[in-house]
PDB file of C-alpha atoms in Angstrom:
ATOM      1  CA  MET A   1      -0.343   6.294  -2.088  1.00 74.00           C
ATOM      2  CA  GLY A   2      -0.247   2.528  -1.925  1.00 79.00           C
ATOM      3  CA  MET A   3      -2.398  -0.332  -3.111  1.00 90.00           C
ATOM      4  CA  VAL A   4      -2.133  -3.804  -1.632  1.00 95.00           C
ATOM      5  CA  THR A   5      -3.921  -7.017  -2.506  1.00 96.00           C
ATOM      6  CA  PHE A   6      -5.387  -8.979   0.392  1.00 96.00           C
ATOM      7  CA  VAL A   7      -5.551 -12.739  -0.112  1.00 95.00           C
ATOM      8  CA  ASP A   8      -7.101 -15.242   2.291  1.00 95.00           C
ATOM      9  CA  GLU A   9      -5.698 -18.754   2.455  1.00 93.00           C
ATOM     10  CA  THR A  10      -6.208 -21.785   4.670  1.00 90.00           C
ATOM     11  CA  ALA A  11      -3.592 -24.236   5.889  1.00 84.00           C
ATOM     12  CA  SER A  12      -5.291 -26.930   3.771  1.00 83.00           C
ATOM     13  CA  GLY A  13      -4.420 -25.000   0.599  1.00 84.00           C
ATOM     14  CA  GLY A  14      -7.644 -23.100  -0.026  1.00 88.00           C
ATOM     15  CA  ARG A  15      -7.144 -19.666  -1.559  1.00 89.00           C
ATOM     16  CA  ALA A  16      -9.812 -17.007  -2.029  1.00 88.00           C
ATOM     17  CA  ALA A  17      -9.689 -14.463  -4.808  1.00 88.00           C
ATOM     18  CA  GLY A  18      -7.665 -11.437  -3.760  1.00 91.00           C
ATOM     19  CA  TRP A  19      -9.113  -7.965  -3.391  1.00 92.00           C
ATOM     20  CA  GLU A  20      -7.368  -4.641  -3.647  1.00 95.00           C
ATOM     21  CA  PHE A  21      -7.179  -2.178  -0.794  1.00 94.00           C
ATOM     22  CA  GLU A  22      -6.027   1.404  -1.200  1.00 94.00           C
ATOM     23  CA  LEU A  23      -3.762   2.980   1.400  1.00 93.00           C
ATOM     24  CA  ALA A  24      -2.830   6.626   1.852  1.00 92.00           C
ATOM     25  CA  GLU A  25       0.688   5.610   2.873  1.00 92.00           C
ATOM     26  CA  GLU A  26       3.281   3.072   1.775  1.00 91.00           C
ATOM     27  CA  ARG A  27       4.546   2.273   5.277  1.00 95.00           C
ATOM     28  CA  LEU A  28       2.229   0.980   7.966  1.00 96.00           C
ATOM     29  CA  ALA A  29       2.446  -1.154  11.103  1.00 98.00           C
ATOM     30  CA  LEU A  30       0.925  -4.627  10.785  1.00 98.00           C
ATOM     31  CA  ARG A  31      -1.479  -3.823  13.647  1.00 98.00           C
ATOM     32  CA  GLU A  32      -2.897  -0.867  11.698  1.00 98.00           C
ATOM     33  CA  LEU A  33      -3.075  -2.840   8.450  1.00 97.00           C
ATOM     34  CA  ILE A  34      -5.177  -5.531  10.154  1.00 97.00           C
ATOM     35  CA  ARG A  35      -7.410  -2.887  11.762  1.00 97.00           C
ATOM     36  CA  ARG A  36      -8.021  -1.150   8.440  1.00 96.00           C
ATOM     37  CA  ARG A  37      -8.864  -4.416   6.735  1.00 96.00           C
ATOM     38  CA  VAL A  38     -11.390  -5.276   9.454  1.00 95.00           C
ATOM     39  CA  PHE A  39     -12.957  -1.813   9.330  1.00 94.00           C
ATOM     40  CA  GLN A  40     -13.296  -2.111   5.539  1.00 93.00           C
ATOM     41  CA  GLU A  41     -14.926  -5.547   5.773  1.00 91.00           C
ATOM     42  CA  VAL A  42     -17.401  -4.376   8.423  1.00 89.00           C
ATOM     43  CA  ALA A  43     -18.307  -1.338   6.300  1.00 89.00           C
ATOM     44  CA  GLU A  44     -18.815  -3.489   3.199  1.00 88.00           C
ATOM     45  CA  ARG A  45     -21.032  -5.964   5.043  1.00 84.00           C
ATOM     46  CA  ARG A  46     -23.159  -3.140   6.408  1.00 82.00           C
ATOM     47  CA  ALA A  47     -23.459  -1.490   2.988  1.00 84.00           C
ATOM     48  CA  ALA A  48     -24.451  -4.775   1.357  1.00 84.00           C
ATOM     49  CA  GLY A  49     -27.126  -5.381   3.989  1.00 80.00           C
ATOM     50  CA  LEU A  50     -25.485  -8.628   5.071  1.00 76.00           C
ATOM     51  CA  VAL A  51     -26.064  -7.761   8.715  1.00 71.00           C
ATOM     52  CA  LYS A  52     -29.160  -6.203  10.191  1.00 70.00           C
ATOM     53  CA  LEU A  53     -29.676  -3.986  13.207  1.00 65.00           C
ATOM     54  CA  PRO A  54     -29.141  -4.688  16.089  1.00 67.00           C
ATOM     55  CA  GLU A  55     -26.716  -7.383  14.941  1.00 70.00           C
ATOM     56  CA  GLN A  56     -24.358  -4.975  13.209  1.00 71.00           C
ATOM     57  CA  PRO A  57     -20.834  -5.656  14.390  1.00 77.00           C
ATOM     58  CA  ASP A  58     -18.811  -2.953  16.030  1.00 88.00           C
ATOM     59  CA  ALA A  59     -15.722  -2.432  13.864  1.00 91.00           C
ATOM     60  CA  GLU A  60     -13.485  -1.584  16.819  1.00 94.00           C
ATOM     61  CA  GLN A  61     -14.561  -4.738  18.657  1.00 93.00           C
ATOM     62  CA  GLN A  62     -14.042  -6.864  15.536  1.00 93.00           C
ATOM     63  CA  ALA A  63     -10.571  -5.374  15.039  1.00 96.00           C
ATOM     64  CA  GLU A  64      -9.620  -6.249  18.619  1.00 96.00           C
ATOM     65  CA  ARG A  65     -10.869  -9.810  18.050  1.00 95.00           C
ATOM     66  CA  ALA A  66      -8.705 -10.074  14.929  1.00 96.00           C
ATOM     67  CA  LEU A  67      -5.621  -8.770  16.755  1.00 97.00           C
ATOM     68  CA  THR A  68      -6.233 -11.239  19.588  1.00 96.00           C
ATOM     69  CA  ALA A  69      -6.560 -14.075  17.076  1.00 95.00           C
ATOM     70  CA  PHE A  70      -3.234 -13.055  15.518  1.00 97.00           C
ATOM     71  CA  ARG A  71      -1.523 -13.028  18.932  1.00 97.00           C
ATOM     72  CA  ARG A  72      -2.944 -16.498  19.650  1.00 94.00           C
ATOM     73  CA  ASN A  73      -1.685 -17.845  16.310  1.00 93.00           C
ATOM     74  CA  GLY A  74      -5.176 -18.131  14.822  1.00 94.00           C
ATOM     75  CA  PHE A  75      -3.731 -16.808  11.578  1.00 96.00           C
ATOM     76  CA  LEU A  76      -0.450 -15.566  10.245  1.00 96.00           C
ATOM     77  CA  VAL A  77       0.352 -12.786   7.817  1.00 98.00           C
ATOM     78  CA  LEU A  78       2.691 -12.921   4.864  1.00 97.00           C
ATOM     79  CA  VAL A  79       3.764  -9.719   3.149  1.00 97.00           C
ATOM     80  CA  GLY A  80       5.075 -10.845  -0.182  1.00 95.00           C
ATOM     81  CA  ASP A  81       6.774 -14.112   0.760  1.00 93.00           C
ATOM     82  CA  ARG A  82       7.854 -12.993   4.237  1.00 97.00           C
ATOM     83  CA  GLN A  83       6.013 -13.878   7.433  1.00 98.00           C
ATOM     84  CA  VAL A  84       5.445 -10.950   9.782  1.00 98.00           C
ATOM     85  CA  THR A  85       5.268 -11.894  13.463  1.00 97.00           C
ATOM     86  CA  ASP A  86       5.293  -8.526  15.228  1.00 98.00           C
ATOM     87  CA  LEU A  87       2.119  -6.430  15.218  1.00 98.00           C
ATOM     88  CA  ASP A  88       4.209  -3.280  15.655  1.00 98.00           C
ATOM     89  CA  GLU A  89       6.538  -3.970  12.735  1.00 98.00           C
ATOM     90  CA  VAL A  90       6.307  -1.188  10.161  1.00 98.00           C
ATOM     91  CA  LEU A  91       5.824  -2.700   6.724  1.00 97.00           C
ATOM     92  CA  ASP A  92       6.897  -1.350   3.348  1.00 95.00           C
ATOM     93  CA  LEU A  93       3.815  -1.629   1.142  1.00 95.00           C
ATOM     94  CA  PRO A  94       4.693  -0.464  -2.359  1.00 93.00           C
ATOM     95  CA  LEU A  95       2.046  -0.567  -5.057  1.00 92.00           C
ATOM     96  CA  GLY A  96       0.937  -4.131  -5.770  1.00 92.00           C
ATOM     97  CA  THR A  97       2.162  -5.780  -2.559  1.00 96.00           C
ATOM     98  CA  GLU A  98       0.324  -9.016  -1.795  1.00 97.00           C
ATOM     99  CA  VAL A  99      -0.671  -9.486   1.855  1.00 97.00           C
ATOM    100  CA  THR A 100      -1.776 -13.036   2.653  1.00 97.00           C
ATOM    101  CA  PHE A 101      -3.832 -13.913   5.710  1.00 96.00           C
ATOM    102  CA  LEU A 102      -3.281 -17.616   6.349  1.00 96.00           C
ATOM    103  CA  LYS A 103      -5.860 -19.091   8.708  1.00 94.00           C
ATOM    104  CA  LEU A 104      -4.435 -21.842  10.877  1.00 89.00           C
ATOM    105  CA  VAL A 105      -6.551 -24.746  12.032  1.00 72.00           C
ATOM    106  CA  ALA A 106      -5.940 -26.437  15.378  1.00 62.00           C
ATOM    107  CA  LEU A 107      -5.191 -30.146  15.329  1.00 60.00           C
ATOM    108  CA  VAL A 108      -7.947 -32.361  16.658  1.00 59.00           C
ATOM    109  CA  GLY A 109      -7.120 -33.260  20.245  1.00 55.00           C
ATOM    110  CA  GLY A 110      -4.226 -30.805  20.238  1.00 50.00           C
TER     111      GLY A 110
END
């Protein structure tokens, strides 16, 4: 069983508090790691009542949006200090691994 810490950062240096996420396995493809994170966030928002029917997001649709954003360089993922660029790369995720989602911002006019 694995436990990773998800951290969100922005290119301007902003860093949100990390949150722990439990995994049944210690090796997982980046694509699946992103999907599981999205599914967890959607479930938490629903449970907290942050979204109301009929506006509740579809977790599968949100996961596909996140994967598309990754492919379009909307964000990058660091596992430890290493950038992962391939959604199909299988990651070693021992207990305590930090996974950073770094949101990239497009340049104005670029």
